[in-house]
PDB file of C-alpha atoms and ligand atoms in Angstrom:
ATOM      1  CA  MET A  21      71.571 155.178 -35.225  1.00  0.00           C
ATOM      2  CA  GLU A  22      68.505 153.865 -36.342  1.00  0.00           C
ATOM      3  CA  LYS A  23      67.977 153.754 -40.553  1.00  0.00           C
ATOM      4  CA  ILE A  24      64.528 154.577 -41.980  1.00  0.00           C
ATOM      5  CA  TYR A  25      63.930 154.760 -45.742  1.00  0.00           C
ATOM      6  CA  ILE A  26      61.552 156.588 -47.577  1.00  0.00           C
ATOM      7  CA  THR A  27      59.526 155.585 -50.508  1.00  0.00           C
ATOM      8  CA  ARG A  28      59.228 158.668 -52.476  1.00  0.00           C
ATOM      9  CA  HIS A  29      60.708 162.693 -51.737  1.00  0.00           C
ATOM     10  CA  ILE A  30      58.081 164.370 -49.638  1.00  0.00           C
ATOM     11  CA  PRO A  31      58.436 168.084 -47.483  1.00  0.00           C
ATOM     12  CA  GLU A  32      61.499 168.837 -46.255  1.00  0.00           C
ATOM     13  CA  ILE A  33      60.782 169.027 -43.270  1.00  0.00           C
ATOM     14  CA  GLY A  34      59.873 165.525 -42.157  1.00  0.00           C
ATOM     15  CA  ILE A  35      63.142 164.251 -43.423  1.00  0.00           C
ATOM     16  CA  GLU A  36      65.217 167.248 -41.314  1.00  0.00           C
ATOM     17  CA  MET A  37      63.176 166.197 -37.683  1.00  0.00           C
ATOM     18  CA  LEU A  38      64.044 163.006 -38.483  1.00  0.00           C
ATOM     19  CA  LYS A  39      67.657 163.559 -39.164  1.00  0.00           C
ATOM     20  CA  ASP A  40      67.901 165.969 -36.333  1.00  0.00           C
ATOM     21  CA  ALA A  41      66.729 162.912 -34.162  1.00  0.00           C
ATOM     22  CA  GLY A  42      69.929 162.020 -35.049  1.00  0.00           C
ATOM     23  CA  HIS A  43      68.522 159.005 -37.684  1.00  0.00           C
ATOM     24  CA  GLU A  44      70.014 158.029 -41.344  1.00  0.00           C
ATOM     25  CA  VAL A  45      67.629 158.880 -43.472  1.00  0.00           C
ATOM     26  CA  THR A  46      67.347 157.481 -47.284  1.00  0.00           C
ATOM     27  CA  VAL A  47      65.061 159.076 -49.570  1.00  0.00           C
ATOM     28  CA  SER A  48      64.471 157.356 -52.141  1.00  0.00           C
ATOM     29  CA  GLU A  49      65.857 158.734 -55.487  1.00  0.00           C
ATOM     30  CA  LYS A  50      63.327 158.216 -58.142  1.00  0.00           C
ATOM     31  CA  ASP A  51      61.376 160.889 -58.946  1.00  0.00           C
ATOM     32  CA  GLY A  52      57.637 158.682 -59.763  1.00  0.00           C
ATOM     33  CA  VAL A  53      57.059 155.545 -58.176  1.00  0.00           C
ATOM     34  CA  LEU A  54      58.332 152.425 -56.276  1.00  0.00           C
ATOM     35  CA  SER A  55      57.221 149.109 -58.441  1.00  0.00           C
ATOM     36  CA  LYS A  56      57.242 146.856 -55.949  1.00  0.00           C
ATOM     37  CA  ASP A  57      60.313 144.895 -56.969  1.00  0.00           C
ATOM     38  CA  GLU A  58      61.990 148.269 -56.780  1.00  0.00           C
ATOM     39  CA  LEU A  59      60.843 148.720 -52.895  1.00  0.00           C
ATOM     40  CA  ILE A  60      61.800 144.989 -52.214  1.00  0.00           C
ATOM     41  CA  SER A  61      65.341 145.028 -53.629  1.00  0.00           C
ATOM     42  CA  GLU A  62      65.917 149.476 -51.870  1.00  0.00           C
ATOM     43  CA  LEU A  63      65.001 147.943 -48.426  1.00  0.00           C
ATOM     44  CA  GLN A  64      67.216 145.054 -48.841  1.00  0.00           C
ATOM     45  CA  LYS A  65      69.896 147.151 -49.114  1.00  0.00           C
ATOM     46  CA  GLU A  66      69.920 148.153 -45.895  1.00  0.00           C
ATOM     47  CA  GLU A  67      68.675 147.083 -42.218  1.00  0.00           C
ATOM     48  CA  TYR A  68      65.695 149.720 -42.224  1.00  0.00           C
ATOM     49  CA  ASP A  69      64.227 150.511 -38.302  1.00  0.00           C
ATOM     50  CA  ALA A  70      61.541 152.155 -40.030  1.00  0.00           C
ATOM     51  CA  VAL A  71      59.659 153.328 -43.657  1.00  0.00           C
ATOM     52  CA  LEU A  72      58.324 156.134 -44.620  1.00  0.00           C
ATOM     53  CA  SER A  73      55.586 154.835 -46.909  1.00  0.00           C
ATOM     54  CA  LEU A  74      53.168 156.596 -49.461  1.00  0.00           C
ATOM     55  CA  LEU A  75      49.703 155.443 -50.577  1.00  0.00           C
ATOM     56  CA  THR A  76      50.560 154.541 -53.915  1.00  0.00           C
ATOM     57  CA  ASP A  77      52.377 151.883 -52.430  1.00  0.00           C
ATOM     58  CA  GLN A  78      51.413 148.280 -51.137  1.00  0.00           C
ATOM     59  CA  ILE A  79      52.518 146.949 -48.395  1.00  0.00           C
ATOM     60  CA  ASP A  80      52.087 143.754 -47.542  1.00  0.00           C
ATOM     61  CA  ALA A  81      54.232 139.829 -46.762  1.00  0.00           C
ATOM     62  CA  GLU A  82      56.645 141.207 -48.949  1.00  0.00           C
ATOM     63  CA  VAL A  83      57.411 144.189 -48.524  1.00  0.00           C
ATOM     64  CA  TYR A  84      57.891 143.057 -44.554  1.00  0.00           C
ATOM     65  CA  ASP A  85      59.540 140.133 -45.506  1.00  0.00           C
ATOM     66  CA  ALA A  86      62.507 142.480 -47.610  1.00  0.00           C
ATOM     67  CA  ALA A  87      62.476 144.743 -44.356  1.00  0.00           C
ATOM     68  CA  PRO A  88      62.734 142.556 -40.728  1.00  0.00           C
ATOM     69  CA  LYS A  89      63.950 145.196 -38.917  1.00  0.00           C
ATOM     70  CA  ALA A  90      61.494 147.097 -39.451  1.00  0.00           C
ATOM     71  CA  LYS A  91      59.249 147.936 -36.278  1.00  0.00           C
ATOM     72  CA  ILE A  92      56.926 150.531 -38.266  1.00  0.00           C
ATOM     73  CA  PHE A  93      55.730 151.829 -41.691  1.00  0.00           C
ATOM     74  CA  ALA A  94      54.330 155.257 -40.606  1.00  0.00           C
ATOM     75  CA  ASN A  95      51.605 156.314 -43.991  1.00  0.00           C
ATOM     76  CA  TYR A  96      52.038 159.323 -45.695  1.00  0.00           C
ATOM     77  CA  ALA A  97      48.313 159.601 -45.784  1.00  0.00           C
ATOM     78  CA  VAL A  98      44.977 159.845 -43.918  1.00  0.00           C
ATOM     79  CA  GLY A  99      43.807 156.776 -45.723  1.00  0.00           C
ATOM     80  CA  PHE A 100      45.926 153.330 -44.834  1.00  0.00           C
ATOM     81  CA  ASN A 101      44.065 150.755 -47.972  1.00  0.00           C
ATOM     82  CA  ASN A 102      47.565 150.445 -49.303  1.00  0.00           C
ATOM     83  CA  ILE A 103      49.313 148.503 -46.149  1.00  0.00           C
ATOM     84  CA  ASP A 104      48.184 144.464 -44.840  1.00  0.00           C
ATOM     85  CA  VAL A 105      47.946 145.713 -41.821  1.00  0.00           C
ATOM     86  CA  GLU A 106      46.330 142.371 -40.440  1.00  0.00           C
ATOM     87  CA  GLU A 107      49.811 140.541 -41.788  1.00  0.00           C
ATOM     88  CA  ALA A 108      51.606 143.940 -40.427  1.00  0.00           C
ATOM     89  CA  LYS A 109      49.883 143.023 -36.561  1.00  0.00           C
ATOM     90  CA  LYS A 110      51.283 139.096 -36.541  1.00  0.00           C
ATOM     91  CA  ARG A 111      54.823 140.241 -36.900  1.00  0.00           C
ATOM     92  CA  ASN A 112      53.993 142.338 -34.519  1.00  0.00           C
ATOM     93  CA  ILE A 113      55.185 145.905 -37.149  1.00  0.00           C
ATOM     94  CA  THR A 114      52.611 149.322 -36.427  1.00  0.00           C
ATOM     95  CA  ILE A 115      51.356 150.723 -38.652  1.00  0.00           C
ATOM     96  CA  THR A 116      50.813 154.295 -38.532  1.00  0.00           C
ATOM     97  CA  ASN A 117      48.977 157.345 -40.873  1.00  0.00           C
ATOM     98  CA  THR A 118      48.259 161.641 -40.371  1.00  0.00           C
ATOM     99  CA  PRO A 119      45.017 161.729 -40.445  1.00  0.00           C
ATOM    100  CA  GLY A 120      43.393 165.390 -38.663  1.00  0.00           C
ATOM    101  CA  VAL A 121      45.548 167.400 -40.175  1.00  0.00           C
ATOM    102  CA  LEU A 122      44.375 167.662 -43.868  1.00  0.00           C
ATOM    103  CA  THR A 123      41.011 167.225 -43.010  1.00  0.00           C
ATOM    104  CA  GLU A 124      40.027 170.823 -43.348  1.00  0.00           C
ATOM    105  CA  THR A 125      42.229 170.775 -46.641  1.00  0.00           C
ATOM    106  CA  VAL A 126      40.084 168.051 -47.889  1.00  0.00           C
ATOM    107  CA  ALA A 127      36.795 168.806 -46.798  1.00  0.00           C
ATOM    108  CA  GLU A 128      37.712 172.602 -48.102  1.00  0.00           C
ATOM    109  CA  TYR A 129      38.742 171.464 -51.844  1.00  0.00           C
ATOM    110  CA  THR A 130      35.616 168.618 -51.519  1.00  0.00           C
ATOM    111  CA  PHE A 131      33.736 171.856 -50.890  1.00  0.00           C
ATOM    112  CA  SER A 132      35.443 173.074 -54.039  1.00  0.00           C
ATOM    113  CA  LEU A 133      34.079 170.446 -56.633  1.00  0.00           C
ATOM    114  CA  ILE A 134      31.014 171.219 -55.376  1.00  0.00           C
ATOM    115  CA  LEU A 135      30.676 174.729 -56.226  1.00  0.00           C
ATOM    116  CA  SER A 136      32.576 174.216 -59.274  1.00  0.00           C
ATOM    117  CA  LEU A 137      30.741 171.162 -60.435  1.00  0.00           C
ATOM    118  CA  LEU A 138      27.338 172.944 -60.085  1.00  0.00           C
ATOM    119  CA  HIS A 139      29.068 177.179 -61.772  1.00  0.00           C
ATOM    120  CA  ARG A 140      30.170 174.877 -64.385  1.00  0.00           C
ATOM    121  CA  ILE A 141      33.383 177.093 -63.308  1.00  0.00           C
ATOM    122  CA  PRO A 142      35.952 174.337 -65.306  1.00  0.00           C
ATOM    123  CA  GLU A 143      33.620 174.550 -68.298  1.00  0.00           C
ATOM    124  CA  ALA A 144      33.188 177.705 -68.722  1.00  0.00           C
ATOM    125  CA  ASP A 145      36.935 179.243 -67.624  1.00  0.00           C
ATOM    126  CA  LYS A 146      37.354 176.309 -71.186  1.00  0.00           C
ATOM    127  CA  PHE A 147      34.647 178.366 -73.292  1.00  0.00           C
ATOM    128  CA  THR A 148      36.515 181.490 -72.388  1.00  0.00           C
ATOM    129  CA  ARG A 149      39.950 180.803 -72.980  1.00  0.00           C
ATOM    130  CA  ALA A 150      38.168 178.980 -76.572  1.00  0.00           C
ATOM    131  CA  GLY A 151      37.244 182.812 -77.762  1.00  0.00           C
ATOM    132  CA  LYS A 152      34.003 181.106 -77.328  1.00  0.00           C
ATOM    133  CA  TYR A 153      32.586 184.190 -75.879  1.00  0.00           C
ATOM    134  CA  GLU A 154      30.608 187.042 -77.696  1.00  0.00           C
ATOM    135  CA  GLY A 155      29.418 189.081 -74.671  1.00  0.00           C
ATOM    136  CA  TRP A 156      26.862 188.720 -71.711  1.00  0.00           C
ATOM    137  CA  ALA A 157      23.712 186.362 -72.017  1.00  0.00           C
ATOM    138  CA  PRO A 158      20.683 185.831 -70.208  1.00  0.00           C
ATOM    139  CA  GLU A 159      20.890 182.101 -70.410  1.00  0.00           C
ATOM    140  CA  LEU A 160      24.192 181.857 -71.044  1.00  0.00           C
ATOM    141  CA  LEU A 161      26.783 178.802 -69.296  1.00  0.00           C
ATOM    142  CA  LEU A 162      23.066 178.353 -66.486  1.00  0.00           C
ATOM    143  CA  GLY A 163      24.488 176.799 -63.216  1.00  0.00           C
ATOM    144  CA  ARG A 164      22.631 175.484 -59.978  1.00  0.00           C
ATOM    145  CA  ASN A 165      22.596 176.662 -56.612  1.00  0.00           C
ATOM    146  CA  ILE A 166      23.536 174.750 -53.490  1.00  0.00           C
ATOM    147  CA  ALA A 167      21.722 176.699 -51.219  1.00  0.00           C
ATOM    148  CA  GLY A 168      18.302 174.441 -50.969  1.00  0.00           C
ATOM    149  CA  LYS A 169      19.489 171.901 -52.522  1.00  0.00           C
ATOM    150  CA  THR A 170      19.662 168.018 -50.685  1.00  0.00           C
ATOM    151  CA  ILE A 171      23.972 166.951 -49.890  1.00  0.00           C
ATOM    152  CA  GLY A 172      24.291 163.749 -49.089  1.00  0.00           C
ATOM    153  CA  ILE A 173      26.808 163.025 -47.008  1.00  0.00           C
ATOM    154  CA  LEU A 174      28.699 158.880 -46.897  1.00  0.00           C
ATOM    155  CA  GLY A 175      30.873 158.665 -44.162  1.00  0.00           C
ATOM    156  CA  ALA A 176      30.800 161.201 -41.548  1.00  0.00           C
ATOM    157  CA  GLY A 177      33.738 160.254 -39.755  1.00  0.00           C
ATOM    158  CA  ARG A 178      36.282 163.932 -39.355  1.00  0.00           C
ATOM    159  CA  ILE A 179      36.176 165.015 -43.220  1.00  0.00           C
ATOM    160  CA  GLY A 180      32.152 163.966 -43.907  1.00  0.00           C
ATOM    161  CA  GLN A 181      31.229 166.334 -40.815  1.00  0.00           C
ATOM    162  CA  GLN A 182      33.319 169.095 -41.847  1.00  0.00           C
ATOM    163  CA  VAL A 183      31.483 169.237 -45.262  1.00  0.00           C
ATOM    164  CA  VAL A 184      28.649 169.059 -43.301  1.00  0.00           C
ATOM    165  CA  ARG A 185      29.289 171.843 -41.951  1.00  0.00           C
ATOM    166  CA  HIS A 186      30.220 173.987 -45.141  1.00  0.00           C
ATOM    167  CA  ALA A 187      27.139 172.508 -47.246  1.00  0.00           C
ATOM    168  CA  HIS A 188      24.843 173.674 -43.967  1.00  0.00           C
ATOM    169  CA  HIS A 189      27.100 177.314 -44.044  1.00  0.00           C
ATOM    170  CA  PHE A 190      25.286 177.645 -47.878  1.00  0.00           C
ATOM    171  CA  GLY A 191      22.269 176.870 -47.431  1.00  0.00           C
ATOM    172  CA  ALA A 192      22.025 173.458 -47.900  1.00  0.00           C
ATOM    173  CA  LYS A 193      20.342 170.472 -46.451  1.00  0.00           C
ATOM    174  CA  VAL A 194      22.285 167.626 -44.689  1.00  0.00           C
ATOM    175  CA  ILE A 195      20.847 164.444 -44.832  1.00  0.00           C
ATOM    176  CA  TYR A 196      23.812 161.638 -43.900  1.00  0.00           C
ATOM    177  CA  ASN A 197      24.853 157.684 -43.881  1.00  0.00           C
ATOM    178  CA  ASP A 198      26.999 156.543 -41.234  1.00  0.00           C
ATOM    179  CA  ILE A 199      27.724 153.133 -39.732  1.00  0.00           C
ATOM    180  CA  LYS A 200      26.546 154.945 -36.841  1.00  0.00           C
ATOM    181  CA  GLN A 201      24.568 158.330 -35.928  1.00  0.00           C
ATOM    182  CA  ASN A 202      25.989 161.039 -34.773  1.00  0.00           C
ATOM    183  CA  GLU A 203      23.623 163.066 -32.351  1.00  0.00           C
ATOM    184  CA  ALA A 204      26.389 166.091 -31.768  1.00  0.00           C
ATOM    185  CA  LEU A 205      26.624 166.991 -35.844  1.00  0.00           C
ATOM    186  CA  GLU A 206      22.695 166.609 -35.568  1.00  0.00           C
ATOM    187  CA  GLN A 207      22.446 169.567 -32.784  1.00  0.00           C
ATOM    188  CA  GLU A 208      24.564 171.244 -33.830  1.00  0.00           C
ATOM    189  CA  VAL A 209      23.873 171.359 -38.102  1.00  0.00           C
ATOM    190  CA  GLY A 210      20.848 169.796 -38.721  1.00  0.00           C
ATOM    191  CA  ALA A 211      22.096 166.822 -40.074  1.00  0.00           C
ATOM    192  CA  GLU A 212      19.752 164.068 -40.404  1.00  0.00           C
ATOM    193  CA  PHE A 213      20.619 160.636 -41.048  1.00  0.00           C
ATOM    194  CA  LYS A 214      19.741 157.640 -43.008  1.00  0.00           C
ATOM    195  CA  LYS A 215      19.940 154.765 -41.263  1.00  0.00           C
ATOM    196  CA  ASP A 216      19.436 152.727 -44.792  1.00  0.00           C
ATOM    197  CA  ILE A 217      21.931 154.227 -47.537  1.00  0.00           C
ATOM    198  CA  ASN A 218      19.873 153.936 -50.547  1.00  0.00           C
ATOM    199  CA  ASP A 219      17.534 156.822 -48.996  1.00  0.00           C
ATOM    200  CA  VAL A 220      20.953 158.762 -49.575  1.00  0.00           C
ATOM    201  CA  PHE A 221      20.709 158.074 -53.020  1.00  0.00           C
ATOM    202  CA  LYS A 222      17.491 159.083 -53.975  1.00  0.00           C
ATOM    203  CA  GLU A 223      16.703 162.327 -51.815  1.00  0.00           C
ATOM    204  CA  ALA A 224      20.324 163.799 -51.950  1.00  0.00           C
ATOM    205  CA  ASP A 225      20.670 166.423 -55.069  1.00  0.00           C
ATOM    206  CA  ILE A 226      24.175 166.133 -54.130  1.00  0.00           C
ATOM    207  CA  ILE A 227      26.405 162.820 -52.828  1.00  0.00           C
ATOM    208  CA  SER A 228      29.447 163.095 -51.267  1.00  0.00           C
ATOM    209  CA  VAL A 229      31.883 160.349 -50.580  1.00  0.00           C
ATOM    210  CA  HIS A 230      33.305 160.091 -47.536  1.00  0.00           C
ATOM    211  CA  VAL A 231      34.527 156.065 -45.810  1.00  0.00           C
ATOM    212  CA  PRO A 232      37.663 154.491 -46.504  1.00  0.00           C
ATOM    213  CA  LEU A 233      38.453 151.741 -48.647  1.00  0.00           C
ATOM    214  CA  LEU A 234      37.068 148.528 -47.217  1.00  0.00           C
ATOM    215  CA  PRO A 235      36.404 145.457 -47.945  1.00  0.00           C
ATOM    216  CA  ALA A 236      33.063 145.905 -47.125  1.00  0.00           C
ATOM    217  CA  THR A 237      32.589 149.604 -49.288  1.00  0.00           C
ATOM    218  CA  LYS A 238      33.691 148.900 -52.652  1.00  0.00           C
ATOM    219  CA  HIS A 239      31.441 149.592 -54.825  1.00  0.00           C
ATOM    220  CA  LEU A 240      29.507 150.589 -51.939  1.00  0.00           C
ATOM    221  CA  VAL A 241      28.720 153.436 -55.077  1.00  0.00           C
ATOM    222  CA  SER A 242      27.113 151.039 -56.807  1.00  0.00           C
ATOM    223  CA  LYS A 243      25.439 150.691 -60.354  1.00  0.00           C
ATOM    224  CA  GLU A 244      22.352 150.425 -58.565  1.00  0.00           C
ATOM    225  CA  ARG A 245      22.046 152.759 -56.245  1.00  0.00           C
ATOM    226  CA  LEU A 246      24.168 154.878 -59.081  1.00  0.00           C
ATOM    227  CA  GLU A 247      20.811 154.198 -60.807  1.00  0.00           C
ATOM    228  CA  LEU A 248      18.159 155.493 -57.571  1.00  0.00           C
ATOM    229  CA  MET A 249      19.880 159.170 -57.849  1.00  0.00           C
ATOM    230  CA  LYS A 250      17.873 162.070 -59.566  1.00  0.00           C
ATOM    231  CA  GLU A 251      17.902 162.736 -62.959  1.00  0.00           C
ATOM    232  CA  ASP A 252      19.203 166.247 -61.493  1.00  0.00           C
ATOM    233  CA  ALA A 253      21.677 164.509 -59.107  1.00  0.00           C
ATOM    234  CA  TYR A 254      25.374 165.311 -58.650  1.00  0.00           C
ATOM    235  CA  LEU A 255      28.220 162.815 -57.567  1.00  0.00           C
ATOM    236  CA  ILE A 256      31.309 164.008 -55.643  1.00  0.00           C
ATOM    237  CA  ASN A 257      34.536 161.537 -54.481  1.00  0.00           C
ATOM    238  CA  THR A 258      37.219 162.730 -52.522  1.00  0.00           C
ATOM    239  CA  SER A 259      37.916 159.549 -51.015  1.00  0.00           C
ATOM    240  CA  ARG A 260      38.930 156.279 -52.665  1.00  0.00           C
ATOM    241  CA  GLY A 261      38.631 155.665 -56.462  1.00  0.00           C
ATOM    242  CA  PRO A 262      37.373 151.952 -55.849  1.00  0.00           C
ATOM    243  CA  VAL A 263      34.543 153.123 -53.379  1.00  0.00           C
ATOM    244  CA  VAL A 264      32.986 154.128 -56.662  1.00  0.00           C
ATOM    245  CA  ASP A 265      32.192 151.538 -59.643  1.00  0.00           C
ATOM    246  CA  GLU A 266      33.383 153.768 -61.868  1.00  0.00           C
ATOM    247  CA  LYS A 267      32.585 152.154 -65.576  1.00  0.00           C
ATOM    248  CA  ALA A 268      29.054 152.187 -64.141  1.00  0.00           C
ATOM    249  CA  LEU A 269      29.318 155.948 -63.665  1.00  0.00           C
ATOM    250  CA  VAL A 270      30.394 156.110 -67.029  1.00  0.00           C
ATOM    251  CA  GLU A 271      27.551 154.300 -68.329  1.00  0.00           C
ATOM    252  CA  VAL A 272      24.774 156.617 -65.892  1.00  0.00           C
ATOM    253  CA  LEU A 273      26.369 159.473 -67.045  1.00  0.00           C
ATOM    254  CA  ARG A 274      26.257 158.723 -70.971  1.00  0.00           C
ATOM    255  CA  ALA A 275      22.799 157.911 -70.155  1.00  0.00           C
ATOM    256  CA  GLY A 276      22.423 161.561 -68.398  1.00  0.00           C
ATOM    257  CA  SER A 277      20.341 159.921 -65.603  1.00  0.00           C
ATOM    258  CA  ILE A 278      23.209 161.709 -63.236  1.00  0.00           C
ATOM    259  CA  LYS A 279      23.400 165.320 -64.023  1.00  0.00           C
ATOM    260  CA  GLY A 280      27.323 165.137 -63.927  1.00  0.00           C
ATOM    261  CA  ALA A 281      30.662 164.053 -61.149  1.00  0.00           C
ATOM    262  CA  ALA A 282      33.916 165.290 -59.874  1.00  0.00           C
ATOM    263  CA  LEU A 283      36.565 162.769 -58.963  1.00  0.00           C
ATOM    264  CA  ASP A 284      39.449 163.377 -57.658  1.00  0.00           C
ATOM    265  CA  VAL A 285      40.494 159.207 -57.061  1.00  0.00           C
ATOM    266  CA  PHE A 286      39.372 156.212 -59.620  1.00  0.00           C
ATOM    267  CA  GLU A 287      39.413 153.229 -59.660  1.00  0.00           C
ATOM    268  CA  GLU A 288      42.865 152.469 -60.920  1.00  0.00           C
ATOM    269  CA  GLU A 289      44.660 155.313 -60.238  1.00  0.00           C
ATOM    270  CA  PRO A 290      46.010 157.258 -62.830  1.00  0.00           C
ATOM    271  CA  LYS A 291      44.224 155.067 -65.700  1.00  0.00           C
ATOM    272  CA  LEU A 292      40.600 156.387 -65.608  1.00  0.00           C
ATOM    273  CA  ALA A 293      37.637 154.530 -67.110  1.00  0.00           C
ATOM    274  CA  PRO A 294      37.199 154.714 -70.667  1.00  0.00           C
ATOM    275  CA  GLY A 295      34.483 157.336 -71.949  1.00  0.00           C
ATOM    276  CA  LEU A 296      35.358 159.402 -68.444  1.00  0.00           C
ATOM    277  CA  VAL A 297      37.507 162.228 -70.195  1.00  0.00           C
ATOM    278  CA  GLU A 298      35.067 162.826 -72.610  1.00  0.00           C
ATOM    279  CA  PHE A 299      32.070 164.489 -70.682  1.00  0.00           C
ATOM    280  CA  PRO A 300      31.664 168.536 -69.764  1.00  0.00           C
ATOM    281  CA  ASN A 301      29.757 167.861 -67.241  1.00  0.00           C
ATOM    282  CA  VAL A 302      32.173 165.241 -65.308  1.00  0.00           C
ATOM    283  CA  ILE A 303      35.220 167.672 -63.109  1.00  0.00           C
ATOM    284  CA  ILE A 304      38.224 165.294 -62.637  1.00  0.00           C
ATOM    285  CA  THR A 305      41.434 165.743 -60.953  1.00  0.00           C
ATOM    286  CA  PRO A 306      44.889 163.892 -59.805  1.00  0.00           C
ATOM    287  CA  HIS A 307      44.506 162.808 -56.231  1.00  0.00           C
ATOM    288  CA  ILE A 308      45.280 165.965 -54.821  1.00  0.00           C
ATOM    289  CA  ALA A 309      42.451 166.914 -52.509  1.00  0.00           C
ATOM    290  CA  SER A 310      44.953 167.168 -49.501  1.00  0.00           C
ATOM    291  CA  ALA A 311      47.655 169.045 -51.364  1.00  0.00           C
ATOM    292  CA  THR A 312      48.873 172.406 -50.032  1.00  0.00           C
ATOM    293  CA  GLU A 313      51.708 173.835 -49.521  1.00  0.00           C
ATOM    294  CA  SER A 314      51.231 173.513 -45.633  1.00  0.00           C
ATOM    295  CA  THR A 315      49.070 170.499 -45.293  1.00  0.00           C
ATOM    296  CA  ARG A 316      51.503 168.304 -46.820  1.00  0.00           C
ATOM    297  CA  GLY A 317      54.279 169.241 -44.402  1.00  0.00           C
ATOM    298  CA  LYS A 318      52.305 169.401 -41.440  1.00  0.00           C
ATOM    299  CA  MET A 319      51.887 165.519 -42.971  1.00  0.00           C
ATOM    300  CA  ALA A 320      55.752 165.308 -42.917  1.00  0.00           C
ATOM    301  CA  GLU A 321      56.128 166.558 -39.805  1.00  0.00           C
ATOM    302  CA  LEU A 322      53.340 163.939 -38.191  1.00  0.00           C
ATOM    303  CA  ALA A 323      54.535 160.659 -40.491  1.00  0.00           C
ATOM    304  CA  ALA A 324      58.203 161.745 -38.910  1.00  0.00           C
ATOM    305  CA  THR A 325      56.813 162.392 -35.351  1.00  0.00           C
ATOM    306  CA  ASN A 326      55.216 159.049 -35.534  1.00  0.00           C
ATOM    307  CA  ILE A 327      58.130 157.668 -36.189  1.00  0.00           C
ATOM    308  CA  ILE A 328      60.436 159.106 -34.225  1.00  0.00           C
ATOM    309  CA  ASP A 329      58.338 158.097 -31.178  1.00  0.00           C
ATOM    310  CA  MET A 330      58.209 154.560 -32.357  1.00  0.00           C
ATOM    311  CA  LEU A 331      62.124 154.477 -32.046  1.00  0.00           C
ATOM    312  CA  LYS A 332      62.093 156.390 -28.891  1.00  0.00           C
ATOM    313  CA  GLY A 333      59.937 153.493 -27.549  1.00  0.00           C
ATOM    314  CA  GLU A 334      56.641 155.057 -26.787  1.00  0.00           C
ATOM    315  CA  LYS A 335      53.819 154.472 -28.961  1.00  0.00           C
ATOM    316  CA  PRO A 336      53.315 156.349 -31.687  1.00  0.00           C
ATOM    317  CA  LYS A 337      49.855 158.640 -31.265  1.00  0.00           C
ATOM    318  CA  HIS A 338      48.348 157.651 -35.129  1.00  0.00           C
ATOM    319  CA  VAL A 339      48.206 154.222 -34.812  1.00  0.00           C
ATOM    320  CA  VAL A 340      45.987 152.415 -36.967  1.00  0.00           C
ATOM    321  CA  SER A 341      43.284 149.738 -35.507  1.00  0.00           C
TER     322      SER A 341
HETATM  323  C1  LIG B  21      45.344 161.533 -49.338  1.00  0.00           C
HETATM  324  O1  LIG B  21      43.959 160.638 -50.304  1.00  0.00           O
HETATM  325  C2  LIG B  21      44.965 160.347 -47.539  1.00  0.00           C
HETATM  326  O2  LIG B  21      44.871 159.445 -47.639  1.00  0.00           O
HETATM  327  O3  LIG B  21      46.024 161.266 -47.465  1.00  0.00           O
HETATM  328  C1  LIG B  22      18.539 175.055 -60.022  1.00  0.00           C
HETATM  329  O1  LIG B  22      18.698 174.009 -59.674  1.00  0.00           O
HETATM  330  C2  LIG B  22      19.076 176.381 -59.663  1.00  0.00           C
HETATM  331  O2  LIG B  22      19.513 176.497 -58.218  1.00  0.00           O
HETATM  332  O3  LIG B  22      18.717 177.412 -60.093  1.00  0.00           O
END
């Protein structure tokens, strides 16, 4: 019987699958993120063969040292910037993620943010609840249409491409930047590739970020680039917080040099950059873009399957490179 440690409670289906496969499963009892020291001391209590980690766990050499028998760290997320993959390679530890199952959900959520921001839905809700609605008015809370606008996508991976499709169906023009051009996508929805990322910042009315967090993408949305944006343009981020220079974003919002923003991720989660909460033209949500009941369940199944395959001696399907 092999031993598996799960760093926080996840949807039951994943836990049941691991048990049904004959494994002994220990789930952290803390209702919260384990600190690094807590995680290390938990892992040292038993000789674990596998660990199921979350994007809030920093997994590095010290953590691997605390679980010397662990063959796999299965991350319950598509992003894996929280894991030292190089160090894992040196130690022959397999790292897996949960791609695919959350694509639709994150793309839908991203589009919900775009719709909510342009149509000012959170502002309107707050206004109405506050008892300020005194009757219909021709110029009350005017928003903006998505149809006819140019949406700029940074990173045309699975999620980015799905957002491109939604944008196309809403009648927007789509431009995108990625490390590689995607001719199939261009044929499908008439998206236009911008080799120079700065052209996306200059031309788009709505910019949506879908790159993974890597050393090369930290502050990809820099102060200089934010300043290239049109005055009536919006920024949306559902990828990883550090891709956007959040302090610089607060500065351009304060200067009124962009129209608004919607963020589901932050540079130092769960902290927010000072000043961010003051803007009515900013929507902030607590990293829930993949949070539907079915998707979080599928992520649990996928992470469990990755572990089950590994412990059977097979290569899991979602090994990160
Ligand atoms: C969520 O942010 C994920 O990477 O799955
Ligand atoms: C203006 O942007 C509008 O869509 O009405």
